[in-house]
mmCIF file of C-alpha atoms and ligand atoms in Angstrom:
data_model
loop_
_atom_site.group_PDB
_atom_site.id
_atom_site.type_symbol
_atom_site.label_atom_id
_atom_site.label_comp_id
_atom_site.label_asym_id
_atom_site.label_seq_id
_atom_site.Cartn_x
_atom_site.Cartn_y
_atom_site.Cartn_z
ATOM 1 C CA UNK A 279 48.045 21.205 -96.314
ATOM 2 C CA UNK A 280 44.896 20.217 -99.179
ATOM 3 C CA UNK A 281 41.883 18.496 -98.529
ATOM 4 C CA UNK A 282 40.391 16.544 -101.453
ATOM 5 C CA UNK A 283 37.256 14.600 -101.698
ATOM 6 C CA UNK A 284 36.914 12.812 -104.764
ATOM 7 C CA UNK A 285 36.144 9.165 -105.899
ATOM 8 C CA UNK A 286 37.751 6.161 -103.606
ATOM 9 C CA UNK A 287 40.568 5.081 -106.325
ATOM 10 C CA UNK A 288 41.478 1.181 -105.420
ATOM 11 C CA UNK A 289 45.260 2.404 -104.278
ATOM 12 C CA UNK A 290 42.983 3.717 -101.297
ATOM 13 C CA UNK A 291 41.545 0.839 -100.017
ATOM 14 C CA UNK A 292 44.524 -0.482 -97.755
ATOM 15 C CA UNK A 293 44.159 2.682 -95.713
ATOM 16 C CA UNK A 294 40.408 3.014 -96.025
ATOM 17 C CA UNK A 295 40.165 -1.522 -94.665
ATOM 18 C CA UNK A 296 42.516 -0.001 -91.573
ATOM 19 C CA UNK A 297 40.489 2.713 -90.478
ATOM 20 C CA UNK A 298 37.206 0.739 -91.033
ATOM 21 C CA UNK A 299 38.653 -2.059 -88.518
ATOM 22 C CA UNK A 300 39.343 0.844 -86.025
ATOM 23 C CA UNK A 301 36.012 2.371 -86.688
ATOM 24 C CA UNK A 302 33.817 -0.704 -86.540
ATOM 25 C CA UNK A 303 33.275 -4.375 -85.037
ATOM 26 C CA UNK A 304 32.075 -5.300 -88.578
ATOM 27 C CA UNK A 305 34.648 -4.250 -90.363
ATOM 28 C CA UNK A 306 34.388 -4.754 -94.709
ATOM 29 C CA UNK A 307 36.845 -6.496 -96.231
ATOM 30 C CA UNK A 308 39.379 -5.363 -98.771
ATOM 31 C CA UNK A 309 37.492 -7.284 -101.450
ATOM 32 C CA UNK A 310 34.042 -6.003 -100.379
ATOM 33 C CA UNK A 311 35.694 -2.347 -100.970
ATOM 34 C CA UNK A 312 37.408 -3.605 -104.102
ATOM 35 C CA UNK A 313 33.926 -4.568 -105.500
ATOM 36 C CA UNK A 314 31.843 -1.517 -104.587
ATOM 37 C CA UNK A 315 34.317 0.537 -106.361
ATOM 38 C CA UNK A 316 35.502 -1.700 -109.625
ATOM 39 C CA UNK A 317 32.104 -3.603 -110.366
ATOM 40 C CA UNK A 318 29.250 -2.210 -108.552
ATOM 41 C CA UNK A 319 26.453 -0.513 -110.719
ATOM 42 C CA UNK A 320 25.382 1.671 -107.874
ATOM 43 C CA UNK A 321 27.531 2.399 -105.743
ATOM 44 C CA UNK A 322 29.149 5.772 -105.419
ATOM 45 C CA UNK A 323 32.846 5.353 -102.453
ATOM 46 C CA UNK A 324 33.745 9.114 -101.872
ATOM 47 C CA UNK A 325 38.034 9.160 -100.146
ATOM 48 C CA UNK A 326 38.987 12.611 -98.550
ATOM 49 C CA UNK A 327 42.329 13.137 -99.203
ATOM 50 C CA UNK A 328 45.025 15.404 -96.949
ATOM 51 C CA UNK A 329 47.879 16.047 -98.659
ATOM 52 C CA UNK A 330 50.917 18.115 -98.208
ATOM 53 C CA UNK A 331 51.163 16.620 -94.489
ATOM 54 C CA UNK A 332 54.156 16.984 -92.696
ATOM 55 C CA UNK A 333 55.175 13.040 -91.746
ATOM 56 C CA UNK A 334 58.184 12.984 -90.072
ATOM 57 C CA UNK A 335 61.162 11.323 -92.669
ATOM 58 C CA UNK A 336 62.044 7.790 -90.857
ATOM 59 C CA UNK A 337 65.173 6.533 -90.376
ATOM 60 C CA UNK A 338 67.003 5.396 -93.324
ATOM 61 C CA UNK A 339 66.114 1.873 -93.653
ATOM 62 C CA UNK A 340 69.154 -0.242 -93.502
ATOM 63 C CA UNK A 341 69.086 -1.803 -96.952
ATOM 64 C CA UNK A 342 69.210 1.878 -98.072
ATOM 65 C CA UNK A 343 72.455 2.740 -95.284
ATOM 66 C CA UNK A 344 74.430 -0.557 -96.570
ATOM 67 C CA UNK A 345 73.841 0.677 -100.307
ATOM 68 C CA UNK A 346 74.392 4.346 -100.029
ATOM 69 C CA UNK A 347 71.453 5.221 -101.445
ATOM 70 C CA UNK A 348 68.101 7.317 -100.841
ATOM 71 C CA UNK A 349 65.928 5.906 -99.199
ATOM 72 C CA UNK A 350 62.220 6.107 -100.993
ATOM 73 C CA UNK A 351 60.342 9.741 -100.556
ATOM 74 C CA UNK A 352 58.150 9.296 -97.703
ATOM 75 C CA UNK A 353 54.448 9.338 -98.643
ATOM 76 C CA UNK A 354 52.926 12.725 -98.592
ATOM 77 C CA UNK A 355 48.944 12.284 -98.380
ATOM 78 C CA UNK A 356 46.871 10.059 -96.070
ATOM 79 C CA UNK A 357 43.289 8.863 -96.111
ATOM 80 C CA UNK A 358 41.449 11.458 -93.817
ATOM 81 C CA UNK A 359 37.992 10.325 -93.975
ATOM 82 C CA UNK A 360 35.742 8.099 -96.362
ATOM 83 C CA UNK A 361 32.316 7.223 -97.188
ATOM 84 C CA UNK A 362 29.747 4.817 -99.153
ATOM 85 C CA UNK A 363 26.816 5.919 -101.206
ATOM 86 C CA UNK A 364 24.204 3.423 -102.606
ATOM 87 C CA UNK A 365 21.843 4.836 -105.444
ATOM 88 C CA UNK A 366 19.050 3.411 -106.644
ATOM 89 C CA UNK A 367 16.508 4.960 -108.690
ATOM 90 C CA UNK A 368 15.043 7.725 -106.297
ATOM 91 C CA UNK A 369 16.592 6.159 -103.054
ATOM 92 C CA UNK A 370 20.183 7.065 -102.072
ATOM 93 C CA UNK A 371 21.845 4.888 -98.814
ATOM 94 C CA UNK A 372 24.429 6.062 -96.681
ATOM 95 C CA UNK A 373 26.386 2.540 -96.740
ATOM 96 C CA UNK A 374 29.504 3.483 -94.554
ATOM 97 C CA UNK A 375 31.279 6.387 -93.221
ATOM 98 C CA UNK A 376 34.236 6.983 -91.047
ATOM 99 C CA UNK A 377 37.205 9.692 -89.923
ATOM 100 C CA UNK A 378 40.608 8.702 -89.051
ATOM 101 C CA UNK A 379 40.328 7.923 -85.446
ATOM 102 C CA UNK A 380 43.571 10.237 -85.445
ATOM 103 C CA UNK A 381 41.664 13.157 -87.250
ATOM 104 C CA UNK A 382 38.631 12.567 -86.099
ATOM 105 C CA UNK A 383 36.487 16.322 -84.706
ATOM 106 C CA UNK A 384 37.965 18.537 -87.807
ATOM 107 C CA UNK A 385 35.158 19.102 -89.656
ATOM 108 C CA UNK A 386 36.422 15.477 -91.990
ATOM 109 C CA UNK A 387 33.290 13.253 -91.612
ATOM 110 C CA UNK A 388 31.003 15.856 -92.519
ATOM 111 C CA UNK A 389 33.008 16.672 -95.504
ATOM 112 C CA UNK A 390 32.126 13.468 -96.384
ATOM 113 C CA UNK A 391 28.783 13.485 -95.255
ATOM 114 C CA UNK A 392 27.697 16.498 -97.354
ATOM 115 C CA UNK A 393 29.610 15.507 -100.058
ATOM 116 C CA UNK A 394 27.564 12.275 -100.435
ATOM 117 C CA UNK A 395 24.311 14.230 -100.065
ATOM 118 C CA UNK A 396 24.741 16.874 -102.729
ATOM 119 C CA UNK A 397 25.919 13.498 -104.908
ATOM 120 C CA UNK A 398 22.951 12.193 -104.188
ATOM 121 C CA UNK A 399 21.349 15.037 -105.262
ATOM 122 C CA UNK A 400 23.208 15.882 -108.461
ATOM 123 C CA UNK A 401 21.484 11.848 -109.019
ATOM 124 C CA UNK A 402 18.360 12.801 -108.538
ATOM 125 C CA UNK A 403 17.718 10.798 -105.412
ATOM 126 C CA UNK A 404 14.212 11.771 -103.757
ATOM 127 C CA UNK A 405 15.249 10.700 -100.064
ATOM 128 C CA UNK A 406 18.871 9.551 -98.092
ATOM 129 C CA UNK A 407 18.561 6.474 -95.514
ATOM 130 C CA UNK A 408 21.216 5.200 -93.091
ATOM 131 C CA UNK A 409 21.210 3.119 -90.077
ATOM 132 C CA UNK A 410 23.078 4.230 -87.361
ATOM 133 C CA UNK A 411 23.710 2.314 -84.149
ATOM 134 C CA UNK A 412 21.312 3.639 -81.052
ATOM 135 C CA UNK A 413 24.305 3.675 -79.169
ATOM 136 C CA UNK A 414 26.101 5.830 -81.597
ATOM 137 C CA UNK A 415 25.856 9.393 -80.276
ATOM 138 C CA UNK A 416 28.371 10.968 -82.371
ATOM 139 C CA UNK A 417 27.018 10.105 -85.517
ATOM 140 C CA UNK A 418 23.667 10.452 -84.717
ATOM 141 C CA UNK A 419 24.506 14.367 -84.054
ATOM 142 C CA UNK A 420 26.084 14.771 -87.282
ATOM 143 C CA UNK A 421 23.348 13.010 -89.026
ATOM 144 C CA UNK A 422 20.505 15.378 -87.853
ATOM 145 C CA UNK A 423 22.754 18.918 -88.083
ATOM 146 C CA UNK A 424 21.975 17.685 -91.959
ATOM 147 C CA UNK A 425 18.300 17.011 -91.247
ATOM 148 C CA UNK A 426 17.763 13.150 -90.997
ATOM 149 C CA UNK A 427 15.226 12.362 -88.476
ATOM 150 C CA UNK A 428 14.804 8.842 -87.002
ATOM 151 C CA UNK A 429 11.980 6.753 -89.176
ATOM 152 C CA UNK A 430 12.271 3.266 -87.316
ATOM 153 C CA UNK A 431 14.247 1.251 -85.059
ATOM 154 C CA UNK A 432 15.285 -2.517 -86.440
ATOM 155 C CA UNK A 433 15.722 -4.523 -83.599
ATOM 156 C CA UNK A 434 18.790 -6.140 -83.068
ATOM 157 C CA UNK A 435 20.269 -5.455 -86.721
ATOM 158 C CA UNK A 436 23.948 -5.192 -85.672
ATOM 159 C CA UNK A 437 25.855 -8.926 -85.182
ATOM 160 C CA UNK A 438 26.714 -7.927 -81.426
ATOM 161 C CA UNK A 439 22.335 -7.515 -81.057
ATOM 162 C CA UNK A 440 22.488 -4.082 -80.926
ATOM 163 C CA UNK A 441 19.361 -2.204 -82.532
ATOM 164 C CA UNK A 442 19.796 0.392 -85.841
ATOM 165 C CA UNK A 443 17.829 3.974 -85.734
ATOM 166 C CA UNK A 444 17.065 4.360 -89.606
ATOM 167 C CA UNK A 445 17.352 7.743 -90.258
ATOM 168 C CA UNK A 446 16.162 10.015 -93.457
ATOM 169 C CA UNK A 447 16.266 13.444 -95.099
ATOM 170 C CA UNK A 448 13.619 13.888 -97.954
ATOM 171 C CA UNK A 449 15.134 15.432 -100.998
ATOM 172 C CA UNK A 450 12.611 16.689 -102.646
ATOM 173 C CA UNK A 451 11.398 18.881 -99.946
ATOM 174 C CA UNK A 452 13.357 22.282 -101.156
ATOM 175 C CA UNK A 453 13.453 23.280 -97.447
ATOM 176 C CA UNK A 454 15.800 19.969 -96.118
ATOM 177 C CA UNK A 455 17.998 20.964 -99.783
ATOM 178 C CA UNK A 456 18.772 24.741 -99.184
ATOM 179 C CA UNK A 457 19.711 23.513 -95.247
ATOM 180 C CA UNK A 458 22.385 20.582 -96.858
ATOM 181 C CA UNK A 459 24.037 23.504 -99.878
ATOM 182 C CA UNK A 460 23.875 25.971 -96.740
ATOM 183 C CA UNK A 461 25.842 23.776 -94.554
ATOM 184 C CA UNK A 462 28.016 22.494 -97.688
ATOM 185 C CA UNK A 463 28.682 26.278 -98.391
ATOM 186 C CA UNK A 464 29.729 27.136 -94.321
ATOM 187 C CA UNK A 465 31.679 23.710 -94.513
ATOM 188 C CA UNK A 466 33.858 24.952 -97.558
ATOM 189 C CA UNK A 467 33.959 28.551 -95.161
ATOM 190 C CA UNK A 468 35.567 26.824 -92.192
ATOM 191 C CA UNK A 469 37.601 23.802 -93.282
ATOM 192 C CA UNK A 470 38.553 24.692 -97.623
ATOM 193 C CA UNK A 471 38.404 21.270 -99.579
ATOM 194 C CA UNK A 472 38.593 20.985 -103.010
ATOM 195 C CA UNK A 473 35.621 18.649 -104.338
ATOM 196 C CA UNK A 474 36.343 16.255 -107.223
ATOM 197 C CA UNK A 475 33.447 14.315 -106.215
ATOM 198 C CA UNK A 476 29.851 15.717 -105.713
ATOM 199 C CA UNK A 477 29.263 17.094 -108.632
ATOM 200 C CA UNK A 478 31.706 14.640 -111.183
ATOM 201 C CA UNK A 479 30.225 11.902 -112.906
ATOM 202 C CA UNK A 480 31.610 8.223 -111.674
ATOM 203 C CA UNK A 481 34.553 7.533 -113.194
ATOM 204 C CA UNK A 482 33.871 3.946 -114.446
ATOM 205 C CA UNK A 483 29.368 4.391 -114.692
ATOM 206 C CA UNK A 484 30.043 7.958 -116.003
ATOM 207 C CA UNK A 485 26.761 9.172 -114.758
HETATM 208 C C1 LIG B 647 30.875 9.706 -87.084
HETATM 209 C C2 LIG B 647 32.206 10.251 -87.615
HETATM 210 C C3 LIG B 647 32.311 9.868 -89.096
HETATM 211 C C4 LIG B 647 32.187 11.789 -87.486
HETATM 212 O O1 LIG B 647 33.343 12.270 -88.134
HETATM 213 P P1 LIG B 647 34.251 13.470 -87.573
HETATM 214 O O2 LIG B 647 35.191 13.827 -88.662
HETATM 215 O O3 LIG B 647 34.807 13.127 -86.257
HETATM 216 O O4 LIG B 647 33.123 14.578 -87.347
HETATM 217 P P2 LIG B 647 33.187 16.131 -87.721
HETATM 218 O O5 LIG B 647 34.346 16.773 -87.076
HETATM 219 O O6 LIG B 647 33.030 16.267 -89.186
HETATM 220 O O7 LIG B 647 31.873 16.665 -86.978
HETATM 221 C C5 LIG B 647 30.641 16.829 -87.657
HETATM 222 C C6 LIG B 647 29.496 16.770 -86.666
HETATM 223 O O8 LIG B 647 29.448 15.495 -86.021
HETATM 224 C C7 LIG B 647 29.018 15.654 -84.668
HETATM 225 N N1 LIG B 647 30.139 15.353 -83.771
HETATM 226 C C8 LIG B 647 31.440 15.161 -84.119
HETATM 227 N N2 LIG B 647 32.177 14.847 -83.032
HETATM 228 C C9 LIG B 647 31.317 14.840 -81.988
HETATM 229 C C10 LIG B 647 31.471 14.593 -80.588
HETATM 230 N N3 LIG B 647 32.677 14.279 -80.057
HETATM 231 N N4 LIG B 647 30.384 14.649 -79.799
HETATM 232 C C11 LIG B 647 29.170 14.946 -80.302
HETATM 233 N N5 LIG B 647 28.957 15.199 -81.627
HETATM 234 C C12 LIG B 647 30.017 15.152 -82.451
HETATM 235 C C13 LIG B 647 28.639 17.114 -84.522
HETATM 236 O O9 LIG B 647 27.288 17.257 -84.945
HETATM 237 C C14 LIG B 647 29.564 17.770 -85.553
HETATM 238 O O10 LIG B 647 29.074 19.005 -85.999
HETATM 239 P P3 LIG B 647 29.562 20.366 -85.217
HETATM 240 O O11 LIG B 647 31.042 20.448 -85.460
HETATM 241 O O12 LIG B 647 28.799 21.442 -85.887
HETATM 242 O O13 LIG B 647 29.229 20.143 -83.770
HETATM 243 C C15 LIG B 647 33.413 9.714 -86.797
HETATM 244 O O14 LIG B 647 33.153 9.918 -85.437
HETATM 245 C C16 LIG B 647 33.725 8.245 -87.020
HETATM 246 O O15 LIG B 647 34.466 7.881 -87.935
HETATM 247 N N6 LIG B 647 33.154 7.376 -86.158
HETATM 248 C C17 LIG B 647 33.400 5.909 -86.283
HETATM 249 C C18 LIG B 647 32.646 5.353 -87.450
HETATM 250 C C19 LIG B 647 31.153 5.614 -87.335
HETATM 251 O O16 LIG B 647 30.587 5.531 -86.259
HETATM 252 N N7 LIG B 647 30.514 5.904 -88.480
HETATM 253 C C20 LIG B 647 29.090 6.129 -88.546
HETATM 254 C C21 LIG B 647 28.410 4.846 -88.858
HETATM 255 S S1 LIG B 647 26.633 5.057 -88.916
#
């Protein structure tokens, strides 16, 4: 079994729109996906990638029984986790991220999570904001182990009226950058992933 993070490729975006609806009441759509990764000018979609997983083969499909022939190699990767990075100029935004409800406590969304920060670094951002729903323990936790701390509260910024914490990590305070490459290096330690993405330039904005 591999773990990959690189940049989302469009082939991901069926399995990254299904984990988003079981992830969030607000889920984006396929197109929104489509045009954050094939026409934005800022927007950086990072796809961890598990390959080498054993799926159990299905039955042979019937088609395939009447014929006599094999049916089609069953798939071999899935979509573990994924993530959405906003740069502009010196500010970076956490626009989405989400595990695999199936795969979810692994060590996946924080693969993601650093992977966007030192990305954000490698661009020079100066700070990192997200919102984050108050409710929204889970995240929350994983947000501050990487040293965001809670700048505001926007009142009833969710459709449902829930309020957003926004939440930020400076980056150019050396301190909150050694803590992110510390964790990133631990990460790597505990859970190996092979990273296509933090430190490659986009593949369509080449920066
Ligand atoms: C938030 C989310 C991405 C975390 O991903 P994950 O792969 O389950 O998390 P990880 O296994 O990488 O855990 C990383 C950290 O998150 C926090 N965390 C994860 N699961 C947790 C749990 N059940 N309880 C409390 N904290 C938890 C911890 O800080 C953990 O670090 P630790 O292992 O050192 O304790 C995932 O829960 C998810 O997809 N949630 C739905 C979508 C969502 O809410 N996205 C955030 C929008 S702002």
């Amino acid at each position: 079994m591999t773990l990959t993070l690189r940049y989302m490729h469009p082939g991901d975006v069926p399995a990254v729109v299904e984990i988003d609806a079981q992830s969030f009441p607000d889920p984006w759509s396929m197109r929104s996906y489509m045009f954050e990764i094939n026409e934005s000018r800022i927007s950086h979609m990072c796809s961890l990638i598990l390959s080498d997983v054993a799926i159990p083969a299905p039955e042979p499909r019937l088609i395939d029984r009447l014929l006599r022939r094999k049916s089609p190699p069953v798939p071999s990767e899935m979509l573990a986790a994924y993530g959405g990075l906003w740069c502009i100029a010196e500010e970076a935004h956490i626009s989405t991220i989400a595990t695999h409800p199936h795969l979810r406590g692994r060590g996946y969304g924080e693969i993601a999570l650093a992977g966007m920060l030192l990305r954000a670094i490698a661009l020079h951002a100066e700070y990192v904001v997200l919102e984050v729903r108050v409710s929204n323990r889970v995240a929350q936790n994983l947000y501050h182990k990487y040293g965001f701390v809670t700048v505001d509260v926007t009142r009833k910024y969710y459709r449902d009226g829930e309020d957003a914490f926004l939440m930020r990590v400076e980056l150019t305070n050396p301190a909150s950058v050694e803590v992110i490459q510390t964790l990133y290096a631990q990460l790597q330690a505990r859970v190996p992933f092979t990273d296509d993405y933090s430190r490659v330039s986009h593949p369509r904005l080449g920066v």
